[in-house]
Amino acid sequence: MPKRVDHEAVRQEIAEALWRIASQRGLDGASLREVAHEAGISLGRLQHYFASKDDMLVFASNHISELADRQIRARLAGAFPDRPPTPYELLRVCLRGMLPLDDNTRTGILVQIAYFSRAVRDARMREPARKGIPPLLTWFAELLRTAVDRGEIAADRDLGAEAMLLLALTDGLTTYTLLDVHEAERAAELVDYHLGRLFQGRADTH
Amino acid sequence: MPKRVDHEAVRQEIAEALWRIASQRGLDGASLREVAHEAGISLGRLQHYFASKDDMLVFASNHISELADRQIRARLAGAFPDRPPTPYELLRVCLRGMLPLDDNTRTGILVQIAYFSRAVRDARMREPARKGIPPLLTWFAELLRTAVDRGEIAADRDLGAEAMLLLALTDGLTTYTLLDVHEAERAAELVDYHLGRLFQGRADTH
DNA sequence: CACCTTCCAAGTCAGTTGTATTGGAACCTT
DNA sequence: AAGGTTCCAATACAACTGACTTGGAAGGTG
């Protein structure tokens, strides 16, 4: 077999070129030629690695989800080098990681929004979200359960509801941050405010 | 002067045709020809009323904002025919009106998302949101202030923060509703849960 | 009635799009 | 070294886009 090329590596580079363009012009504004040019390759090469534009979009979606996931995990691992983190700390770092506080995350969110605006109209593109969110919610709820056991959260809270509220709240604040209604730092403050209310036993910990 | 045609009426009809298409195919998927066909007119007629596609998009954006605003006000007025509503009731009806609980509202939200996904990349399209949200937040905060005075909300709450949280929360829940993570009714329940927590003095009122 | 402005349908145009085709270079295997 | 497969650049193509031009119908006004 001739000419060995790392398919996956090329596809990832193309996906990242798409990423850069989609964050500025949206998914519809990203033509194959433009993505190829941004990736520094010819249209022919790009087409050799993706049979259709849809193929490229789907692959890039998965690739970007993986990157975001890896980034959050790295952040979580790096934030607590020695001391094991409390549920409060874990949640706070995780939620902050979803806010557009730095340029990298901000760009990633813009791409997610480009996919989101297509997913609300296309059931096929909704699948990744539909499958990925429940585990996250379960993890949130488990953290909250631990916090209740530690006496940091009132026992009468509905943890499944609180988990969903945390997620929705953070996303909503991101929305209004990107619309320039308030600064990203303000969104972070509001998440802290909400978390402080939830963790009444340690409301003094910011 | 010859041939009087109600310009505004024609423009509104075109805007509503755009609305129908954009909710299914997005703003980029709505070509002038398709909008004209949906409106039951020729491309030439459409172009007579809008100098450019951008013109049409901007007009439709304003028109749709007005419609949504009017619908919320009508709902508020109709929900309490005789008895003057409490702050809790007002907030609840208003927030419920922002959730995709019926097909009409759902379609409207899909159009808003189409505009939103463009606004996050185009500062010019951010202006309407940037200007429109603060008054809404102020109104929310005023309602909350009244509720505090009535002893329905704890005095140590940050009302500005709570107002923003309510808005962000509702938007975030709408997001996950449209992604099929949960049902619209579940989103409504979660809003009620949050409101019930906020209005501790009357947590029994659903 | 004659006139003139508004209105609008049809067609044209240059540009861009995703996809398909072609031809040959690169390179591993036998 | 021969052969066959992978790789990829160039080109072509049909479809569609937004914008523009043209010609004439509609219908008040003088």
Short mmCIF file of C-alpha atoms (C1' of nucleotides) in Angstrom, two decimals:
data_model
loop_
_atom_site.label_atom_id
_atom_site.label_comp_id
_atom_site.label_asym_id
_atom_site.label_seq_id
_atom_site.Cartn_x
_atom_site.Cartn_y
_atom_site.Cartn_z
CA MET A 1 0.00 0.00 0.00
CA PRO A 2 1.42 3.34 -1.09
CA LYS A 3 1.86 6.71 0.55
CA ARG A 4 1.00 6.58 4.22
CA VAL A 5 -0.67 9.78 5.50
CA ASP A 6 -2.12 10.20 8.97
CA HIS A 7 -5.74 10.62 7.98
CA GLU A 8 -6.94 11.55 11.41
CA ALA A 9 -4.31 14.27 11.81
CA VAL A 10 -5.21 15.91 8.50
CA ARG A 11 -8.90 15.75 9.29
CA GLN A 12 -8.29 17.39 12.65
CA GLU A 13 -6.27 20.20 11.09
CA ILE A 14 -9.07 20.83 8.63
CA ALA A 15 -11.59 20.75 11.46
CA GLU A 16 -9.60 23.38 13.32
CA ALA A 17 -9.47 25.58 10.23
CA LEU A 18 -13.24 25.26 9.98
CA TRP A 19 -13.39 26.16 13.65
CA ARG A 20 -11.50 29.43 13.11
CA ILE A 21 -13.75 30.45 10.22
CA ALA A 22 -17.05 29.35 11.77
CA SER A 23 -16.38 31.44 14.86
CA GLN A 24 -16.16 34.52 12.65
CA ARG A 25 -18.60 33.84 9.84
CA GLY A 26 -20.79 30.99 11.05
CA LEU A 27 -21.17 27.53 9.56
CA ASP A 28 -23.01 28.74 6.47
CA GLY A 29 -20.29 31.31 5.87
CA ALA A 30 -17.61 28.65 5.84
CA SER A 31 -17.25 27.43 2.25
CA LEU A 32 -15.09 24.44 1.38
CA ARG A 33 -12.66 26.64 -0.54
CA GLU A 34 -12.29 29.02 2.36
CA VAL A 35 -11.73 26.24 4.88
CA ALA A 36 -9.16 24.67 2.57
CA HIS A 37 -7.38 28.01 2.20
CA GLU A 38 -7.44 28.59 5.96
CA ALA A 39 -5.99 25.12 6.45
CA GLY A 40 -3.33 25.91 3.86
CA ILE A 41 -4.33 23.11 1.50
CA SER A 42 -6.09 22.79 -1.83
CA LEU A 43 -9.77 22.16 -2.29
CA GLY A 44 -8.90 18.85 -3.89
CA ARG A 45 -6.99 17.70 -0.83
CA LEU A 46 -9.81 18.70 1.48
CA GLN A 47 -12.28 16.79 -0.64
CA HIS A 48 -10.05 13.76 -0.50
CA TYR A 49 -10.49 13.65 3.27
CA PHE A 50 -14.16 14.57 3.45
CA ALA A 51 -16.63 13.11 1.02
CA SER A 52 -19.05 15.99 1.56
CA LYS A 53 -19.40 19.19 3.50
CA ASP A 54 -21.77 17.48 5.88
CA ASP A 55 -19.10 14.89 6.59
CA MET A 56 -16.70 17.66 7.52
CA LEU A 57 -19.25 19.41 9.72
CA VAL A 58 -20.08 16.25 11.63
CA PHE A 59 -16.46 15.31 12.13
CA ALA A 60 -15.54 18.82 13.28
CA SER A 61 -18.45 18.81 15.69
CA ASN A 62 -17.22 15.64 17.36
CA HIS A 63 -13.62 16.81 17.35
CA ILE A 64 -14.52 20.10 18.98
CA SER A 65 -16.65 18.41 21.61
CA GLU A 66 -13.68 16.21 22.49
CA LEU A 67 -11.35 19.19 22.71
CA ALA A 68 -13.76 21.08 24.99
CA ASP A 69 -14.19 18.02 27.16
CA ARG A 70 -10.43 17.51 27.40
CA GLN A 71 -9.89 21.17 28.26
CA ILE A 72 -12.39 21.07 31.12
CA ARG A 73 -10.83 17.89 32.51
CA ALA A 74 -7.34 19.39 32.26
CA ARG A 75 -8.52 22.49 34.03
CA LEU A 76 -10.11 20.44 36.77
CA ALA A 77 -6.99 18.33 37.19
CA GLY A 78 -4.70 21.37 37.18
CA ALA A 79 -6.77 23.48 39.54
CA PHE A 80 -6.19 21.18 42.52
CA PRO A 81 -2.65 19.85 42.38
CA ASP A 82 -2.54 18.34 45.87
CA ARG A 83 -5.57 18.90 48.07
CA PRO A 84 -8.64 16.93 46.91
CA PRO A 85 -11.26 19.47 45.82
CA THR A 86 -14.61 19.95 47.52
CA PRO A 87 -17.84 19.63 45.53
CA TYR A 88 -18.23 23.41 45.71
CA GLU A 89 -14.80 23.97 44.22
CA LEU A 90 -15.31 21.40 41.49
CA LEU A 91 -18.63 22.87 40.44
CA ARG A 92 -17.29 26.40 40.51
CA VAL A 93 -14.28 25.60 38.33
CA CYS A 94 -16.42 23.57 35.95
CA LEU A 95 -19.05 26.27 35.53
CA ARG A 96 -16.43 29.00 35.14
CA GLY A 97 -14.89 26.90 32.41
CA MET A 98 -18.13 27.21 30.46
CA LEU A 99 -18.11 31.01 30.57
CA PRO A 100 -16.36 33.07 27.85
CA LEU A 101 -13.73 34.37 30.28
CA ASP A 102 -10.79 33.95 27.90
CA ASP A 103 -10.43 34.24 24.14
CA ASN A 104 -9.94 30.53 23.55
CA THR A 105 -13.09 29.53 25.38
CA ARG A 106 -14.95 32.41 23.79
CA THR A 107 -14.05 31.22 20.30
CA GLY A 108 -15.04 27.68 21.20
CA ILE A 109 -18.40 28.89 22.42
CA LEU A 110 -18.97 30.82 19.20
CA VAL A 111 -18.46 27.59 17.28
CA GLN A 112 -20.81 25.75 19.61
CA ILE A 113 -23.42 28.41 18.96
CA ALA A 114 -22.98 28.01 15.21
CA TYR A 115 -23.72 24.30 15.63
CA PHE A 116 -26.50 25.00 18.13
CA SER A 117 -28.34 27.30 15.76
CA ARG A 118 -28.32 24.47 13.23
CA ALA A 119 -29.16 21.76 15.78
CA VAL A 120 -32.41 23.43 16.83
CA ARG A 121 -33.59 22.92 13.23
CA ASP A 122 -31.99 19.57 12.45
CA ALA A 123 -32.72 16.55 14.67
CA ARG A 124 -29.62 14.73 13.41
CA MET A 125 -27.34 17.40 14.82
CA ARG A 126 -29.24 17.39 18.11
CA GLU A 127 -28.10 13.86 18.97
CA PRO A 128 -24.66 14.74 20.38
CA ALA A 129 -26.18 17.26 22.78
CA ARG A 130 -29.06 14.97 23.72
CA LYS A 131 -26.63 12.20 24.64
CA GLY A 132 -23.88 14.27 26.25
CA ILE A 133 -25.83 16.41 28.69
CA PRO A 134 -27.50 13.78 30.95
CA PRO A 135 -24.17 12.33 32.19
CA LEU A 136 -22.99 15.84 33.01
CA LEU A 137 -26.20 16.48 34.93
CA THR A 138 -25.80 13.22 36.79
CA TRP A 139 -22.26 14.18 37.78
CA PHE A 140 -23.46 17.60 38.97
CA ALA A 141 -26.22 15.94 41.02
CA GLU A 142 -23.72 13.55 42.59
CA LEU A 143 -21.50 16.45 43.61
CA LEU A 144 -24.52 18.17 45.12
CA ARG A 145 -25.48 14.97 46.97
CA THR A 146 -22.00 14.84 48.52
CA ALA A 147 -22.34 18.48 49.53
CA VAL A 148 -25.67 17.73 51.20
CA ASP A 149 -24.02 14.89 53.11
CA ARG A 150 -21.31 17.30 54.20
CA GLY A 151 -23.98 19.67 55.48
CA GLU A 152 -23.13 22.36 52.94
CA ILE A 153 -26.49 22.31 51.18
CA ALA A 154 -29.94 22.27 52.76
CA ALA A 155 -31.47 18.82 52.71
CA ASP A 156 -34.75 19.92 51.14
CA ARG A 157 -33.16 20.94 47.84
CA ASP A 158 -34.16 19.03 44.70
CA LEU A 159 -30.70 18.05 43.47
CA GLY A 160 -31.77 17.02 39.98
CA ALA A 161 -33.45 20.38 39.56
CA GLU A 162 -30.50 22.28 41.02
CA ALA A 163 -28.09 20.54 38.66
CA MET A 164 -30.16 21.51 35.62
CA LEU A 165 -30.54 25.03 36.98
CA LEU A 166 -26.79 25.44 37.29
CA LEU A 167 -26.25 24.36 33.72
CA ALA A 168 -29.05 26.45 32.25
CA LEU A 169 -28.03 29.46 34.30
CA THR A 170 -24.45 29.35 33.08
CA ASP A 171 -25.54 28.99 29.46
CA GLY A 172 -28.01 31.83 29.77
CA LEU A 173 -25.39 34.11 31.29
CA THR A 174 -23.03 33.19 28.46
CA THR A 175 -25.72 34.19 25.99
CA TYR A 176 -26.08 37.67 27.45
CA THR A 177 -22.34 38.05 27.78
CA LEU A 178 -21.91 37.45 24.06
CA LEU A 179 -24.71 39.94 23.35
CA ASP A 180 -22.73 42.59 25.26
CA VAL A 181 -25.48 42.97 27.85
CA HIS A 182 -22.85 42.51 30.54
CA GLU A 183 -19.18 41.65 30.93
CA ALA A 184 -17.94 38.09 31.21
CA GLU A 185 -16.71 38.87 34.72
CA ARG A 186 -20.23 39.88 35.70
CA ALA A 187 -21.49 36.50 34.54
CA ALA A 188 -18.87 34.81 36.72
CA GLU A 189 -19.97 36.93 39.69
CA LEU A 190 -23.57 35.90 39.15
CA VAL A 191 -22.64 32.22 39.02
CA ASP A 192 -20.77 32.74 42.28
CA TYR A 193 -23.77 34.50 43.77
CA HIS A 194 -26.04 31.61 42.85
CA LEU A 195 -23.56 29.00 44.07
CA GLY A 196 -23.16 30.93 47.34
CA ARG A 197 -26.93 30.81 47.84
CA LEU A 198 -27.02 27.10 47.06
CA PHE A 199 -24.17 26.28 49.41
CA GLN A 200 -25.74 28.11 52.35
CA GLY A 201 -23.55 26.35 54.92
CA ARG A 202 -20.51 27.96 53.40
CA ALA A 203 -21.98 31.08 51.83
CA ASP A 204 -18.90 32.96 53.08
CA THR A 205 -16.63 31.07 50.70
CA HIS A 206 -16.19 32.91 47.43
CA MET B 1 -49.81 60.65 -6.95
CA PRO B 2 -50.65 57.24 -8.39
CA LYS B 3 -51.37 53.83 -7.00
CA ARG B 4 -51.48 53.86 -3.22
CA VAL B 5 -50.17 50.71 -1.57
CA ASP B 6 -49.76 50.27 2.16
CA HIS B 7 -46.00 49.89 2.21
CA GLU B 8 -45.84 48.95 5.86
CA ALA B 9 -48.42 46.19 5.43
CA VAL B 10 -46.59 44.60 2.51
CA ARG B 11 -43.28 44.80 4.34
CA GLN B 12 -44.84 43.11 7.35
CA GLU B 13 -46.26 40.31 5.24
CA ILE B 14 -42.84 39.74 3.69
CA ALA B 15 -41.27 39.80 7.14
CA GLU B 16 -43.67 37.14 8.30
CA ALA B 17 -42.87 34.97 5.27
CA LEU B 18 -39.20 35.34 6.14
CA TRP B 19 -40.11 34.37 9.69
CA ARG B 20 -41.70 31.12 8.56
CA ILE B 21 -38.71 30.16 6.44
CA ALA B 22 -36.03 31.26 8.91
CA SER B 23 -37.56 29.11 11.64
CA GLN B 24 -37.08 26.07 9.41
CA ARG B 25 -33.94 26.83 7.43
CA GLY B 26 -32.22 29.67 9.27
CA LEU B 27 -31.47 33.16 8.03
CA ASP B 28 -28.77 32.02 5.61
CA GLY B 29 -31.14 29.46 4.17
CA ALA B 30 -33.75 32.08 3.41
CA SER B 31 -33.07 33.35 -0.12
CA LEU B 32 -34.93 36.33 -1.54
CA ARG B 33 -36.66 34.13 -4.10
CA GLU B 34 -37.83 31.70 -1.46
CA VAL B 35 -39.13 34.43 0.81
CA ALA B 36 -40.93 36.01 -2.13
CA HIS B 37 -42.49 32.65 -3.05
CA GLU B 38 -43.51 32.03 0.56
CA ALA B 39 -45.09 35.47 0.65
CA GLY B 40 -46.87 34.68 -2.62
CA ILE B 41 -45.25 37.51 -4.55
CA SER B 42 -42.59 37.89 -7.21
CA LEU B 43 -38.94 38.58 -6.55
CA GLY B 44 -39.36 41.92 -8.30
CA ARG B 45 -42.12 42.97 -5.92
CA LEU B 46 -40.08 41.99 -2.89
CA GLN B 47 -37.11 43.96 -4.14
CA HIS B 48 -39.36 46.94 -4.67
CA TYR B 49 -40.05 47.01 -0.94
CA PHE B 50 -36.58 46.15 0.30
CA ALA B 51 -33.50 47.69 -1.27
CA SER B 52 -31.31 44.82 -0.10
CA LYS B 53 -31.50 41.58 1.80
CA ASP B 54 -29.93 43.27 4.79
CA ASP B 55 -32.74 45.82 4.73
CA MET B 56 -35.26 43.00 4.89
CA LEU B 57 -33.44 41.24 7.72
CA VAL B 58 -33.24 44.38 9.84
CA PHE B 59 -36.87 45.26 9.27
CA ALA B 60 -38.02 41.74 10.05
CA SER B 61 -35.96 41.74 13.22
CA ASN B 62 -37.64 44.87 14.49
CA HIS B 63 -41.08 43.67 13.42
CA ILE B 64 -40.65 40.36 15.22
CA SER B 65 -39.40 42.05 18.38
CA GLU B 66 -42.50 44.21 18.36
CA LEU B 67 -44.77 41.21 17.88
CA ALA B 68 -43.13 39.31 20.73
CA ASP B 69 -43.37 42.34 22.98
CA ARG B 70 -47.03 42.84 22.12
CA GLN B 71 -47.78 39.17 22.73
CA ILE B 72 -46.23 39.22 26.18
CA ARG B 73 -48.14 42.38 27.11
CA ALA B 74 -51.39 40.90 25.83
CA ARG B 75 -50.78 37.76 27.81
CA LEU B 76 -50.08 39.77 30.94
CA ALA B 77 -53.18 41.88 30.45
CA GLY B 78 -55.35 38.87 29.73
CA ALA B 79 -54.07 36.70 32.56
CA PHE B 80 -55.50 38.93 35.28
CA PRO B 81 -58.84 40.25 34.14
CA ASP B 82 -59.99 41.70 37.46
CA ARG B 83 -57.73 41.10 40.46
CA PRO B 84 -54.46 43.07 40.29
CA PRO B 85 -51.62 40.55 39.96
CA THR B 86 -48.93 40.03 42.56
CA PRO B 87 -45.24 40.40 41.63
CA TYR B 88 -44.92 36.62 41.82
CA GLU B 89 -47.75 36.09 39.39
CA LEU B 90 -46.48 38.73 36.98
CA LEU B 91 -42.99 37.27 36.92
CA ARG B 92 -44.29 33.75 36.50
CA VAL B 93 -46.53 34.59 33.57
CA CYS B 94 -43.79 36.65 31.95
CA LEU B 95 -41.14 33.95 32.27
CA ARG B 96 -43.54 31.25 31.08
CA GLY B 97 -44.19 33.42 28.05
CA MET B 98 -40.52 33.14 27.15
CA LEU B 99 -40.56 29.33 27.16
CA PRO B 100 -41.43 27.32 24.01
CA LEU B 101 -44.64 25.98 25.53
CA ASP B 102 -46.76 26.44 22.40
CA ASP B 103 -45.99 26.21 18.69
CA ASN B 104 -46.30 29.92 18.05
CA THR B 105 -43.84 30.89 20.74
CA ARG B 106 -41.57 28.06 19.71
CA THR B 107 -41.41 29.29 16.14
CA GLY B 108 -40.75 32.82 17.35
CA ILE B 109 -37.89 31.60 19.49
CA LEU B 110 -36.39 29.71 16.55
CA VAL B 111 -36.33 32.96 14.60
CA GLN B 112 -34.79 34.77 17.56
CA ILE B 113 -32.07 32.13 17.68
CA ALA B 114 -31.39 32.59 13.97
CA TYR B 115 -30.83 36.29 14.65
CA PHE B 116 -28.91 35.57 17.85
CA SER B 117 -26.42 33.31 16.11
CA ARG B 118 -25.71 36.17 13.74
CA ALA B 119 -25.67 38.82 16.45
CA VAL B 120 -22.86 37.14 18.39
CA ARG B 121 -20.68 37.69 15.32
CA ASP B 122 -22.00 41.07 14.16
CA ALA B 123 -21.95 44.03 16.54
CA ARG B 124 -24.56 45.90 14.47
CA MET B 125 -27.13 43.19 15.10
CA ARG B 126 -26.30 43.17 18.82
CA GLU B 127 -27.65 46.68 19.35
CA PRO B 128 -31.36 45.79 19.66
CA ALA B 129 -30.62 43.21 22.36
CA ARG B 130 -28.15 45.45 24.15
CA LYS B 131 -30.72 48.22 24.38
CA GLY B 132 -33.81 46.12 25.06
CA ILE B 133 -32.67 43.94 27.93
CA PRO B 134 -31.76 46.52 30.64
CA PRO B 135 -35.31 47.94 30.87
CA LEU B 136 -36.66 44.42 31.24
CA LEU B 137 -34.16 43.73 34.02
CA THR B 138 -35.10 46.97 35.74
CA TRP B 139 -38.76 45.98 35.62
CA PHE B 140 -37.95 42.55 37.05
CA ALA B 141 -35.93 44.15 39.85
CA GLU B 142 -38.78 46.52 40.66
CA LEU B 143 -41.19 43.60 40.93
CA LEU B 144 -38.74 41.84 43.22
CA ARG B 145 -38.38 45.00 45.34
CA THR B 146 -42.15 45.10 45.80
CA ALA B 147 -42.11 41.44 46.78
CA VAL B 148 -39.43 42.15 49.39
CA ASP B 149 -41.58 44.94 50.79
CA ARG B 150 -44.49 42.51 50.99
CA GLY B 151 -42.29 40.13 52.94
CA GLU B 152 -42.36 37.47 50.23
CA ILE B 153 -38.63 37.55 49.51
CA ALA B 154 -35.80 37.56 52.06
CA ALA B 155 -34.32 41.03 52.49
CA ASP B 156 -30.73 39.95 51.95
CA ARG B 157 -31.28 38.98 48.30
CA ASP B 158 -29.41 40.97 45.63
CA LEU B 159 -32.36 41.98 43.49
CA GLY B 160 -30.31 43.07 40.48
CA ALA B 161 -28.57 39.72 40.50
CA GLU B 162 -31.82 37.80 41.00
CA ALA B 163 -33.43 39.59 38.05
CA MET B 164 -30.55 38.68 35.73
CA LEU B 165 -30.57 35.13 37.07
CA LEU B 166 -34.26 34.73 36.27
CA LEU B 167 -33.73 35.89 32.70
CA ALA B 168 -30.62 33.82 32.09
CA LEU B 169 -32.18 30.77 33.68
CA THR B 170 -35.24 30.92 31.46
CA ASP B 171 -33.15 31.36 28.34
CA GLY B 172 -30.86 28.50 29.30
CA LEU B 173 -33.81 26.20 29.94
CA THR B 174 -35.24 27.18 26.56
CA THR B 175 -31.94 26.21 24.97
CA TYR B 176 -32.00 22.71 26.40
CA THR B 177 -35.68 22.33 25.61
CA LEU B 178 -34.99 23.00 21.94
CA LEU B 179 -32.10 20.53 22.03
CA ASP B 180 -34.55 17.85 23.22
CA VAL B 181 -32.67 17.41 26.50
CA HIS B 182 -35.97 17.82 28.31
CA GLU B 183 -39.60 18.69 27.60
CA ALA B 184 -40.89 22.25 27.58
CA GLU B 185 -43.09 21.39 30.54
CA ARG B 186 -40.03 20.33 32.53
CA ALA B 187 -38.48 23.75 31.84
CA ALA B 188 -41.63 25.38 33.18
CA GLU B 189 -41.44 23.22 36.31
CA LEU B 190 -37.84 24.25 36.88
CA VAL B 191 -38.71 27.92 36.55
CA ASP B 192 -41.46 27.35 39.11
CA TYR B 193 -39.01 25.54 41.38
CA HIS B 194 -36.57 28.44 41.23
CA LEU B 195 -39.31 31.01 41.72
CA GLY B 196 -40.64 29.04 44.67
CA ARG B 197 -37.20 29.14 46.28
CA LEU B 198 -36.89 32.86 45.64
CA PHE B 199 -40.31 33.63 47.06
CA GLN B 200 -39.66 31.77 50.29
CA GLY B 201 -42.50 33.50 52.13
CA ARG B 202 -44.96 31.87 49.76
CA ALA B 203 -43.08 28.79 48.66
CA ASP B 204 -46.40 26.93 48.87
CA THR B 205 -47.83 28.87 45.94
CA HIS B 206 -47.31 27.09 42.68
"C1'" DC C 1 -58.63 62.74 -21.26
"C1'" DA C 2 -53.68 63.04 -20.89
"C1'" DC C 3 -49.94 62.62 -17.87
"C1'" DC C 4 -46.88 61.09 -14.64
"C1'" DT C 5 -45.60 58.63 -10.70
"C1'" DT C 6 -45.78 54.39 -8.43
"C1'" DC C 7 -45.68 49.76 -8.78
"C1'" DC C 8 -44.05 45.20 -10.18
"C1'" DA C 9 -43.05 40.98 -13.34
"C1'" DA C 10 -39.52 39.07 -16.16
"C1'" DG C 11 -35.13 38.61 -17.41
"C1'" DT C 12 -30.08 39.27 -17.01
"C1'" DC C 13 -25.68 39.20 -14.80
"C1'" DA C 14 -21.46 38.20 -12.27
"C1'" DG C 15 -20.14 35.69 -8.46
"C1'" DT C 16 -20.14 31.79 -5.35
"C1'" DT C 17 -21.46 27.36 -3.97
"C1'" DG C 18 -20.88 21.96 -3.39
"C1'" DT C 19 -19.72 18.27 -6.16
"C1'" DA C 20 -17.63 15.51 -9.86
"C1'" DT C 21 -13.93 14.51 -13.14
"C1'" DT C 22 -9.41 14.01 -14.72
"C1'" DG C 23 -4.59 13.27 -14.87
"C1'" DG C 24 -0.49 12.58 -12.85
"C1'" DA C 25 2.83 12.56 -8.81
"C1'" DA C 26 4.19 9.93 -4.69
"C1'" DC C 27 5.46 5.73 -2.75
"C1'" DC C 28 4.92 1.03 -0.68
"C1'" DT C 29 4.87 -3.74 -2.06
"C1'" DT C 30 6.38 -7.64 -4.71
"C1'" DA D 1 12.30 -2.25 -11.28
"C1'" DA D 2 7.28 -2.91 -12.12
"C1'" DG D 3 2.81 -2.39 -10.71
"C1'" DG D 4 -0.90 -0.76 -8.37
"C1'" DT D 5 -2.84 2.08 -4.90
"C1'" DT D 6 -3.11 6.29 -2.49
"C1'" DC D 7 -2.94 10.89 -2.66
"C1'" DC D 8 -3.95 15.47 -4.42
"C1'" DA D 9 -4.00 19.66 -7.70
"C1'" DA D 10 -6.52 21.62 -11.42
"C1'" DT D 11 -10.47 22.15 -13.79
"C1'" DA D 12 -15.20 21.85 -15.01
"C1'" DC D 13 -20.04 22.13 -14.08
"C1'" DA D 14 -24.76 22.89 -12.87
"C1'" DA D 15 -27.30 25.19 -9.45
"C1'" DC D 16 -28.17 29.06 -6.89
"C1'" DT D 17 -27.36 33.54 -4.94
"C1'" DG D 18 -28.24 38.94 -4.48
"C1'" DA D 19 -28.41 42.77 -7.26
"C1'" DC D 20 -29.65 45.22 -11.31
"C1'" DT D 21 -32.18 46.55 -15.72
"C1'" DT D 22 -36.00 46.87 -18.52
"C1'" DG D 23 -40.55 47.52 -19.99
"C1'" DG D 24 -45.02 48.17 -19.21
"C1'" DA D 25 -49.38 47.96 -16.29
"C1'" DA D 26 -52.08 50.41 -12.71
"C1'" DG D 27 -54.31 54.26 -11.18
"C1'" DG D 28 -54.66 58.68 -9.04
"C1'" DT D 29 -54.08 63.88 -10.59
"C1'" DG D 30 -54.23 67.79 -13.43
#
